[in-house]
Coordinates of C-alpha atoms in Angstrom, one line a residue:
Y1 CA 213.0 33.6 115.5
A2 CA 209.4 31.7 115.9
D3 CA 208.7 33.5 119.2
D4 CA 209.9 36.6 118.1
P5 CA 207.8 39.6 118.3
A6 CA 209.8 41.7 115.9
I7 CA 208.8 39.0 112.8
F8 CA 205.7 39.9 111.5
C9 CA 205.8 37.8 108.6
V10 CA 207.8 35.3 107.2
E11 CA 207.9 35.5 102.9
L12 CA 209.1 32.4 101.2
F13 CA 210.6 33.4 97.9
N14 CA 211.3 37.1 96.2
E15 CA 210.7 38.6 93.1
D16 CA 209.9 35.5 91.5
A17 CA 207.2 32.4 90.4
V18 CA 206.7 29.3 88.7
L19 CA 205.2 30.8 85.7
W20 CA 207.6 33.6 85.2
F21 CA 210.0 33.7 83.0
G22 CA 212.6 32.0 85.8
S23 CA 211.8 28.5 85.0
A24 CA 212.7 28.0 81.5
W25 CA 215.8 29.9 82.3
T26 CA 216.4 27.4 85.0
M27 CA 215.3 24.0 82.1
Q28 CA 217.7 26.0 79.7
R29 CA 220.3 26.2 81.6
Y30 CA 220.3 23.1 83.7
K31 CA 220.3 19.1 82.3
T32 CA 220.0 17.6 85.4
L33 CA 216.9 19.5 86.8
R34 CA 215.2 19.5 82.9
Q35 CA 216.0 16.0 83.1
R36 CA 214.3 15.3 86.4
I37 CA 211.3 18.3 86.0
A38 CA 210.2 16.4 82.5
K39 CA 210.0 12.9 84.4
E40 CA 207.4 14.3 86.4
F41 CA 206.3 16.5 84.0
S42 CA 205.7 12.9 81.7
N43 CA 204.1 11.0 84.3
F44 CA 201.9 14.4 85.1
L45 CA 200.5 13.9 80.9
K46 CA 200.6 9.8 81.0
D47 CA 197.5 10.5 84.0
K48 CA 195.7 13.0 82.2
Y49 CA 195.6 11.2 78.5
G50 CA 196.1 8.1 79.7
S51 CA 198.3 6.8 76.7
E52 CA 201.5 8.5 74.4
Q53 CA 199.2 8.5 71.0
A54 CA 195.8 10.0 73.0
W55 CA 198.9 13.0 74.3
K56 CA 199.6 13.3 71.0
N57 CA 196.4 13.9 69.3
A58 CA 195.8 16.3 72.1
W59 CA 198.6 18.1 71.2
G60 CA 199.1 17.9 67.9
K61 CA 202.7 17.6 65.8
D62 CA 203.6 21.2 65.7
A63 CA 203.7 20.7 69.9
I64 CA 206.0 18.1 70.0
Y65 CA 209.9 18.7 69.8
K66 CA 211.1 16.6 67.1
E67 CA 207.4 15.8 66.0
T68 CA 208.0 19.3 64.5
V69 CA 211.4 19.2 62.3
D70 CA 212.2 22.5 61.7
L71 CA 212.2 24.4 65.0
E72 CA 213.3 27.6 63.9
N73 CA 210.2 28.7 61.5
T74 CA 207.5 27.4 64.3
N75 CA 205.3 28.3 67.3
L76 CA 207.3 25.8 69.3
G77 CA 210.9 27.6 68.5
S78 CA 209.9 30.3 70.2
L79 CA 208.2 28.5 73.0
I80 CA 211.9 26.7 73.7
V81 CA 214.2 29.8 73.7
Q82 CA 216.9 29.1 71.9
D83 CA 220.3 29.3 73.6
E84 CA 223.3 28.1 73.0
I85 CA 223.3 26.4 76.5
V86 CA 220.6 24.2 76.1
G87 CA 222.7 21.4 74.7
N88 CA 221.1 18.7 73.2
I89 CA 217.1 18.4 73.9
Q90 CA 215.8 15.0 73.7
P91 CA 212.9 14.3 71.3
E92 CA 210.2 14.7 73.3
S93 CA 207.7 11.5 74.4
L94 CA 205.8 10.4 77.4
T95 CA 207.1 6.6 77.2
S96 CA 211.2 8.2 77.6
G97 CA 210.2 10.6 80.0
T98 CA 210.8 13.6 77.5
A99 CA 208.4 15.6 77.8
V100 CA 209.9 19.7 79.3
P101 CA 207.3 21.9 80.5
W102 CA 208.9 24.7 78.6
H103 CA 206.6 28.0 79.7
Y104 CA 206.7 31.5 78.7
P105 CA 203.8 33.9 80.1
W106 CA 203.2 36.0 77.1
L107 CA 202.6 33.2 74.9
L108 CA 200.0 32.0 77.0
D109 CA 198.2 35.4 77.3
A110 CA 198.3 35.8 73.5
I111 CA 196.0 32.4 73.1
M112 CA 193.6 34.9 75.5
E113 CA 193.2 37.5 72.9
P114 CA 190.1 36.9 70.8
Q115 CA 192.1 38.2 67.5
N116 CA 195.2 36.3 68.2
K117 CA 194.9 33.0 66.3
E118 CA 199.2 33.5 65.9
F119 CA 200.1 30.3 68.9
D120 CA 196.7 28.5 68.7
N121 CA 198.2 25.2 67.7
L122 CA 200.1 25.1 71.3
R123 CA 197.3 25.8 73.1
S124 CA 196.8 22.3 74.9
R125 CA 200.5 22.4 75.6
L126 CA 200.8 25.8 77.1
F127 CA 197.9 25.0 79.5
D128 CA 198.7 21.9 80.3
T129 CA 202.2 22.9 80.9
A130 CA 200.8 26.1 83.3
E131 CA 198.3 23.0 84.8
F132 CA 201.4 21.3 86.0
L133 CA 203.4 24.2 86.9
I134 CA 201.0 25.9 88.9
G135 CA 200.0 22.3 91.1
L136 CA 204.4 22.2 91.7
Q137 CA 204.5 25.6 93.0
N138 CA 200.9 24.9 95.4
H139 CA 202.8 21.6 96.7
F140 CA 206.4 23.6 97.5
Y141 CA 204.5 26.5 99.6
K142 CA 202.6 23.5 101.1
R143 CA 205.7 21.7 102.3
F144 CA 207.5 25.1 103.0
V145 CA 204.7 26.3 105.3
K146 CA 204.2 23.0 107.1
A147 CA 208.2 22.8 107.9
I148 CA 207.4 26.9 109.1
R149 CA 204.7 25.9 111.4
E150 CA 206.0 23.1 112.6
T151 CA 208.7 25.8 114.2
G152 CA 205.6 27.2 116.1
Y153 CA 205.9 30.1 114.6
N154 CA 202.6 31.6 114.5
G155 CA 202.9 34.6 112.0
E156 CA 201.5 35.6 108.7
I157 CA 203.1 33.8 105.7
I158 CA 203.2 34.8 102.2
S159 CA 204.6 32.7 99.3
S160 CA 205.9 35.3 96.8
N161 CA 205.6 39.5 96.0
W162 CA 205.5 38.1 92.2
Q163 CA 203.4 38.0 89.3
A164 CA 203.1 35.6 86.4
G165 CA 201.9 37.5 82.8
S166 CA 198.2 39.2 82.4
S167 CA 195.7 36.6 82.6
V168 CA 195.5 32.5 83.1
G169 CA 199.2 32.4 84.3
H170 CA 198.3 35.5 86.7
Y171 CA 195.5 34.2 88.1
L172 CA 196.9 31.3 89.1
N173 CA 199.6 32.8 90.2
L174 CA 198.0 34.8 92.4
H175 CA 195.6 32.0 93.4
S176 CA 198.3 30.0 94.8
D177 CA 199.6 33.3 96.7
H178 CA 196.1 33.5 98.2
L179 CA 196.1 29.4 99.3
V180 CA 198.9 30.6 101.4
G181 CA 197.8 33.6 103.0
M182 CA 198.5 37.7 103.0
I183 CA 199.1 38.5 99.5
D184 CA 201.9 41.4 98.7
R185 CA 203.0 42.7 96.2
H186 CA 205.8 45.4 94.9
N187 CA 204.8 48.5 92.5
Y188 CA 207.2 51.4 91.9
F189 CA 206.4 55.0 89.8
G190 CA 208.9 57.5 87.8
G191 CA 212.3 58.0 88.3
G192 CA 215.1 56.6 85.5
G193 CA 217.5 54.5 85.8
I194 CA 221.0 54.0 87.8
N195 CA 223.2 56.9 86.1
A196 CA 219.5 59.4 85.9
L197 CA 221.2 61.9 88.1
R198 CA 224.6 62.0 86.2
E199 CA 224.2 61.1 82.9
Q200 CA 221.5 63.1 81.3
E201 CA 219.8 59.9 80.5
K202 CA 215.8 60.5 80.2
F203 CA 213.3 58.8 82.8
N204 CA 209.7 58.8 83.5
H205 CA 208.7 62.2 85.0
G206 CA 204.8 61.6 85.2
S207 CA 202.4 62.4 87.9
M208 CA 200.0 59.3 89.4
L209 CA 197.6 62.0 90.1
A210 CA 197.0 62.7 86.0
F211 CA 195.3 59.0 85.8
P212 CA 193.5 57.1 88.6
G213 CA 195.0 53.7 89.3
K214 CA 198.4 54.7 87.5
G215 CA 201.4 53.7 88.8
S216 CA 201.7 52.4 92.3
V217 CA 198.2 52.6 93.2
N218 CA 197.4 50.1 90.6
A219 CA 198.6 47.3 92.5
G220 CA 195.1 47.1 94.0
L221 CA 193.9 45.4 91.1
Q222 CA 195.4 42.5 92.5
Q223 CA 194.1 42.4 96.2
V224 CA 192.2 39.6 97.1
H225 CA 189.0 38.7 98.7
N226 CA 189.4 37.3 102.5
R227 CA 193.1 37.7 102.8
P228 CA 195.1 40.9 103.8
F229 CA 196.9 42.8 101.4
M230 CA 200.5 44.3 101.5
L231 CA 203.2 46.7 99.7
S232 CA 206.1 45.9 100.8
E233 CA 208.1 47.8 98.0
W234 CA 206.7 51.0 96.9
I235 CA 207.7 54.6 96.4
H236 CA 208.7 57.4 93.6
V237 CA 211.9 56.6 92.2
Q238 CA 214.3 60.0 92.4
P239 CA 214.6 61.7 90.1
N240 CA 210.8 62.0 89.3
E241 CA 209.5 65.5 91.2
W242 CA 206.4 64.8 92.0
Y243 CA 207.2 62.3 95.1
A244 CA 204.8 64.0 97.9
E245 CA 201.6 62.7 95.8
G246 CA 203.2 59.0 96.6
P247 CA 202.4 59.0 100.3
A248 CA 199.3 61.2 99.8
I249 CA 197.3 59.4 97.2
M250 CA 198.4 55.6 98.8
G251 CA 197.3 56.8 102.2
A252 CA 194.0 57.6 101.3
Y253 CA 192.9 55.4 98.2
G254 CA 194.7 52.5 99.7
W255 CA 195.6 52.3 103.1
G256 CA 192.1 54.3 103.0
L257 CA 189.3 53.4 100.6
N258 CA 190.4 50.4 99.7
G259 CA 191.4 48.8 103.1
W260 CA 194.9 47.8 102.8
D261 CA 196.7 46.6 105.0
V262 CA 200.2 47.2 105.5
S263 CA 202.9 49.1 103.9
Y264 CA 206.7 49.4 103.5
M265 CA 208.0 52.0 101.2
F266 CA 211.3 50.7 99.5
E267 CA 215.0 52.7 100.3
N268 CA 218.6 51.8 100.5
G269 CA 219.2 53.1 103.4
D270 CA 219.4 57.0 105.5
A271 CA 221.4 58.2 108.3
G272 CA 218.2 58.9 110.8
A273 CA 217.1 62.2 109.3
F274 CA 216.4 64.3 106.1
S275 CA 218.4 63.3 103.1
D276 CA 221.0 66.7 102.3
S277 CA 220.3 66.0 98.7
I278 CA 219.0 63.5 96.1
K279 CA 220.5 61.0 95.0
G280 CA 221.1 58.2 92.3
G281 CA 222.6 55.0 91.7
N282 CA 222.0 52.7 94.3
M283 CA 219.8 55.7 96.8
R284 CA 217.5 56.2 93.9
W285 CA 214.9 55.1 96.7
D286 CA 214.7 57.7 99.2
V287 CA 212.1 57.7 101.8
A288 CA 213.9 60.3 103.8
N289 CA 213.6 62.7 100.8
P290 CA 212.3 65.8 102.5
A291 CA 209.4 65.8 99.8
V292 CA 208.1 62.0 100.8
M293 CA 208.8 62.8 104.9
V294 CA 207.2 65.9 105.4
N295 CA 203.7 65.4 104.4
F296 CA 204.0 61.6 105.8
A297 CA 203.5 62.6 109.6
S298 CA 200.3 63.8 108.6
V299 CA 198.9 61.1 106.4
A300 CA 200.2 58.5 108.9
R301 CA 198.6 59.8 111.1
Q302 CA 195.2 59.6 109.1
V303 CA 195.9 56.1 108.1
R304 CA 196.3 54.7 111.4
R305 CA 193.5 56.6 112.8
R306 CA 191.3 55.3 110.1
D307 CA 190.3 58.5 108.9
V308 CA 189.4 58.1 104.9
S309 CA 186.3 55.3 105.6
E310 CA 186.9 51.9 103.4
S311 CA 184.3 52.1 101.0
L312 CA 181.4 50.1 102.5
E313 CA 180.9 48.1 98.7
T314 CA 183.2 46.1 96.6
K315 CA 183.9 45.4 93.4
Y316 CA 185.0 42.1 92.5
L317 CA 186.9 40.6 89.3
N318 CA 185.1 37.7 89.6
V319 CA 188.0 33.9 88.7
H320 CA 187.4 30.6 89.1
I321 CA 190.1 28.3 88.5
P322 CA 188.9 25.3 86.6
S323 CA 187.3 27.7 84.4
V324 CA 190.7 29.7 84.0
L325 CA 192.8 26.4 83.3
E326 CA 190.1 25.8 80.7
G327 CA 191.0 29.1 79.3
E328 CA 187.9 31.2 80.7
I329 CA 188.4 33.9 82.7
G330 CA 185.1 35.7 81.8
F331 CA 187.3 38.9 81.3
Q332 CA 190.0 40.7 79.4
S333 CA 193.2 41.4 81.5
E334 CA 196.7 42.9 80.4
V335 CA 200.0 43.4 82.4
V336 CA 202.4 46.6 80.9
Q337 CA 205.9 45.8 83.1
Q338 CA 208.3 48.8 82.7
H339 CA 211.0 47.2 84.8
D340 CA 209.7 47.1 88.5
E341 CA 206.7 49.1 87.8
K342 CA 203.6 47.5 86.9
T343 CA 200.4 48.6 85.2
F344 CA 197.0 46.2 85.9
T345 CA 194.4 47.1 83.5
T346 CA 190.5 44.8 83.2
D347 CA 187.6 45.7 80.7
K348 CA 185.6 45.4 83.3
V349 CA 187.0 46.7 86.7
P350 CA 188.6 49.7 85.2
P351 CA 192.6 50.7 87.2
Q352 CA 190.0 54.1 87.9
A353 CA 187.5 52.0 89.8
L354 CA 190.3 52.3 92.4
A355 CA 189.6 55.8 93.0
A356 CA 185.6 55.2 93.4
T357 CA 185.1 52.4 95.1
R358 CA 186.6 48.6 97.4
V359 CA 188.6 46.3 94.4
A360 CA 189.2 42.9 94.8
V361 CA 190.1 39.5 93.6
R362 CA 187.6 37.2 94.3
F363 CA 188.2 33.2 93.7
T364 CA 184.8 31.9 93.3
E365 CA 183.4 27.6 94.1
E366 CA 181.4 28.2 90.4
Y367 CA 182.3 30.3 86.8
M368 CA 180.6 33.6 87.5
E369 CA 180.4 36.6 85.3
T370 CA 182.2 39.8 86.3
P371 CA 180.1 42.6 85.9
A372 CA 181.2 46.2 83.8
I373 CA 181.5 48.8 85.9
D374 CA 180.0 51.8 84.4
M375 CA 183.0 54.8 85.8
Q376 CA 179.5 57.4 85.3
D377 CA 178.1 55.8 88.3
Y378 CA 180.9 57.5 90.0
M379 CA 181.7 61.2 88.6
D380 CA 180.6 64.3 88.5
G381 CA 181.6 65.9 85.4
N382 CA 185.1 64.5 85.1
T383 CA 185.4 64.3 88.5
I384 CA 185.5 61.0 90.8
I385 CA 183.5 61.0 93.8
S386 CA 184.5 58.0 96.2
T387 CA 181.4 55.7 97.3
T388 CA 182.3 57.3 100.9
G389 CA 182.0 60.6 99.7
E390 CA 185.1 61.9 101.7
L391 CA 187.4 61.5 98.4
K392 CA 187.3 63.4 94.8
W393 CA 189.8 63.0 92.2
T394 CA 190.3 65.0 88.9
P395 CA 192.7 64.1 86.2
V396 CA 194.0 65.8 83.6
E397 CA 192.0 64.8 80.1
D398 CA 195.1 63.5 78.5
S399 CA 197.0 61.2 81.2
R400 CA 200.2 61.9 79.0
E401 CA 200.2 65.3 80.9
I402 CA 201.3 66.3 84.1
G403 CA 198.3 67.4 86.2
G404 CA 195.4 66.3 88.4
Y405 CA 194.7 66.4 91.8
F406 CA 191.9 65.3 95.1
T407 CA 190.6 66.6 98.0
I408 CA 190.3 64.4 101.4
N409 CA 186.7 65.9 103.2
T410 CA 187.2 63.5 106.7
K411 CA 186.5 64.8 110.0
A412 CA 190.1 64.7 111.2
T413 CA 191.7 65.3 108.1
K414 CA 191.4 67.6 105.1
A415 CA 193.9 67.8 102.4
F416 CA 194.6 69.4 99.0
V417 CA 196.8 67.4 96.8
G418 CA 198.1 67.9 93.7
F419 CA 198.4 70.8 90.7
A420 CA 196.3 73.5 91.9
P421 CA 194.6 75.1 88.7
G422 CA 194.3 78.4 90.8
N423 CA 192.0 81.1 91.8
Q424 CA 190.4 78.6 93.3
S425 CA 188.6 77.5 96.2
F426 CA 188.3 73.9 97.2
D427 CA 185.3 73.4 99.8
L428 CA 186.6 70.3 102.5
G429 CA 183.2 70.0 105.0
D430 CA 182.9 71.4 108.1
G431 CA 183.6 75.1 107.5
Y432 CA 187.6 74.4 106.0
D433 CA 188.5 75.6 102.5
I434 CA 191.6 75.8 100.7
E435 CA 192.7 78.4 98.0
P436 CA 195.9 76.9 97.0
E437 CA 198.3 79.0 94.3
K438 CA 198.4 77.5 90.9
G439 CA 200.7 74.9 91.0
F440 CA 202.5 71.1 92.3
C441 CA 201.8 71.1 96.3
V442 CA 200.2 68.7 98.8
V443 CA 198.6 70.8 101.6
Y444 CA 197.8 68.6 105.0
L445 CA 195.1 70.0 108.6
T446 CA 195.4 66.6 110.6
A447 CA 194.0 66.8 114.1
K448 CA 197.4 67.0 116.3
E449 CA 196.2 64.0 118.6
D450 CA 195.5 60.1 117.8
D451 CA 191.8 59.6 119.5
E452 CA 190.4 63.0 118.1
N453 CA 188.9 64.9 115.0
L454 CA 189.1 68.7 114.0
A455 CA 186.0 69.5 116.3
E456 CA 187.5 68.2 119.3
A457 CA 191.2 69.1 118.6
K458 CA 192.7 71.6 120.6
E459 CA 195.7 71.6 118.6
I460 CA 195.9 71.1 114.4
V461 CA 198.4 70.1 112.4
I462 CA 199.5 71.6 109.1
T463 CA 202.0 70.5 106.7
A464 CA 202.6 71.6 103.0
M465 CA 205.2 70.3 100.6
A466 CA 206.0 71.1 96.8
R467 CA 208.6 69.9 95.2
A468 CA 212.6 69.6 96.0
R469 CA 215.6 70.1 95.1
N470 CA 219.4 70.1 95.2
T471 CA 221.0 73.3 95.5
G472 CA 221.8 74.7 91.5
M473 CA 219.3 71.5 90.6
K474 CA 218.7 72.0 86.8
F475 CA 215.9 70.1 84.7
N476 CA 215.7 70.5 80.4
E477 CA 212.0 72.4 79.4
E478 CA 210.3 69.2 79.1
G479 CA 211.4 68.2 82.7
N480 CA 212.8 64.7 81.9
V481 CA 216.4 65.0 81.7
V482 CA 218.7 66.3 84.6
L483 CA 220.7 68.7 83.0
D484 CA 222.6 69.4 86.5
P485 CA 222.6 67.5 89.3
G486 CA 223.4 70.1 92.1
T487 CA 224.4 69.6 95.2
A488 CA 223.8 69.4 99.0
P489 CA 221.7 71.1 100.7
I490 CA 218.0 70.1 99.5
V491 CA 215.5 73.3 98.6
F492 CA 212.3 73.6 99.1
E493 CA 209.6 74.9 96.7
P494 CA 207.3 77.7 98.6
V495 CA 203.7 76.4 99.0
K496 CA 201.4 79.4 99.4
A497 CA 197.6 78.9 100.0
K498 CA 195.0 81.1 101.9
I499 CA 192.6 78.5 104.0
S500 CA 189.6 78.9 106.2
V501 CA 189.2 77.7 109.6
P502 CA 185.8 77.7 111.4
F503 CA 187.4 79.2 114.4
S504 CA 189.9 81.7 115.7
G505 CA 193.5 81.1 117.5
N506 CA 197.3 81.8 117.1
L507 CA 199.1 79.8 114.0
L508 CA 202.6 78.7 115.1
V509 CA 205.3 78.9 112.1
L510 CA 207.5 76.1 112.6
D511 CA 210.8 74.9 111.9
H512 CA 212.3 72.4 109.6
D513 CA 211.9 69.9 112.3
G514 CA 208.4 70.9 113.7
A515 CA 209.6 71.3 117.2
E516 CA 211.2 75.2 117.5
I517 CA 208.3 77.9 117.5
R518 CA 210.0 80.2 114.4
A519 CA 207.0 82.5 114.4
E520 CA 203.4 83.4 115.8
R521 CA 200.4 85.0 114.6
T522 CA 196.4 85.6 115.4
I523 CA 194.2 84.0 113.3
S524 CA 190.4 85.0 113.5
E525 CA 189.1 82.5 110.5
S526 CA 191.6 82.5 108.2
L527 CA 194.6 81.9 107.8
T528 CA 197.7 81.9 104.8
I529 CA 200.5 80.0 104.7
D530 CA 203.3 81.4 102.7
G531 CA 206.7 79.3 102.2
S532 CA 208.9 82.1 100.3
L533 CA 208.2 83.9 103.9
D534 CA 207.7 81.6 106.3
K535 CA 211.0 78.9 105.1
T536 CA 209.0 76.0 106.9
P537 CA 206.6 73.4 105.3
F538 CA 205.4 72.6 109.6
Y539 CA 202.7 75.0 111.1
L540 CA 200.8 74.5 114.3
I541 CA 197.1 76.1 114.7
E542 CA 196.5 76.6 118.4
K543 CA 192.6 77.1 118.5

């Protein structure tokens, strides 16, 4: 395996971290492991404080088990999660080696909130625990990497793809991952639970276009300076209907403007062709849904040809680990986690910055302030213009609404993505304009070959996609409950648009595989696509 060219990366640990919930869960349930780690933690505290009394003075009696008699009515009780399987926990003492590194990520985050004083009596305990546990994780990763390298494997290694809270734990864990190598993360958007298609349960029917930095692209706030960045799990979850926006947004702003490196969309299997129906259950992650895959060829060509330029500037979130261990980060950060969808925000570098410039976390040798970004520097009205000038994103005023759009203007790819206002033409540069009919659509024009731009290309591919539904599929008025899942086959919502081009030629209307020619018509500096007549998402222009 060390020499197998098909293996580009080895992952050490999936979807977990020592500063996440699993550590407390394990210590609660397994007495032997709890006793073993308590001895190590007690020795760590002994080395740090020098004596039992110095340790007690530093922590305070309200933070030490059995020093505090009434556990149920103290903050210590919220740290040592009560559970009947715990059994007898010994009084904590360094001499007897029984101080347990109980950890709960959100308590550490609460301490970092300026107005929150509720858990201040646990401050020393929580910071000592975080320092000890992250040191243990780093030691484990170092041993693990050494063993892998000794096999002769020279490829990429990632530690884990998870996170650990909002502030202190999060950045300690991200730093731990960066010590190993490439940063990998998972992030999803939309959709519902396993029963959303068949039991009329509510699901997230929102759009990532409504608010720049929303959904899967938000993972970019965890990119790290001088490390490759990978999303090894991301997708719109069915039955969210705006699948087509996903590859478009991620391709332009993630693997384009922000310079990310590796992409794996998530699914559980396919038949090697477009899916015949939209499914729920364990098939609710479906890359082969036509609404995802139709534009995928154009997005993939754009990404691999690097049509969208990486930002020439990078806005950094500066993090100094010794200062983090003292509770000093230099900015406020928050993580909201709703199952597989994680949203990161900071008060200095907002998520919207991902639509304007490259963003990365930078681990510094000494403490540095993080300058606040003024988003007005990148805006024309309410439109965010990227530093390269190639991308323009217009969100909706209320991010809870469905709407928003962006355009791509590069030498080799032009595109409109989103909810068209109707009767508005978008100038995409170099003599190309597009006027989509009102409603949602994703329309790409891209040079066909991998070494061409639009000016050189003899052939230009057009892909056009809106929504896709099962035959007979019905939603409630709000669009967040499936009333009838329908049946195969999937049917496409027609895309209609007027497109101006700086040449004459022929427009070939292709079939659903983009292979056979169904019709041909002459164009002279303009053309119209109409899915209700053409019955296809694929076109080819011959100049």
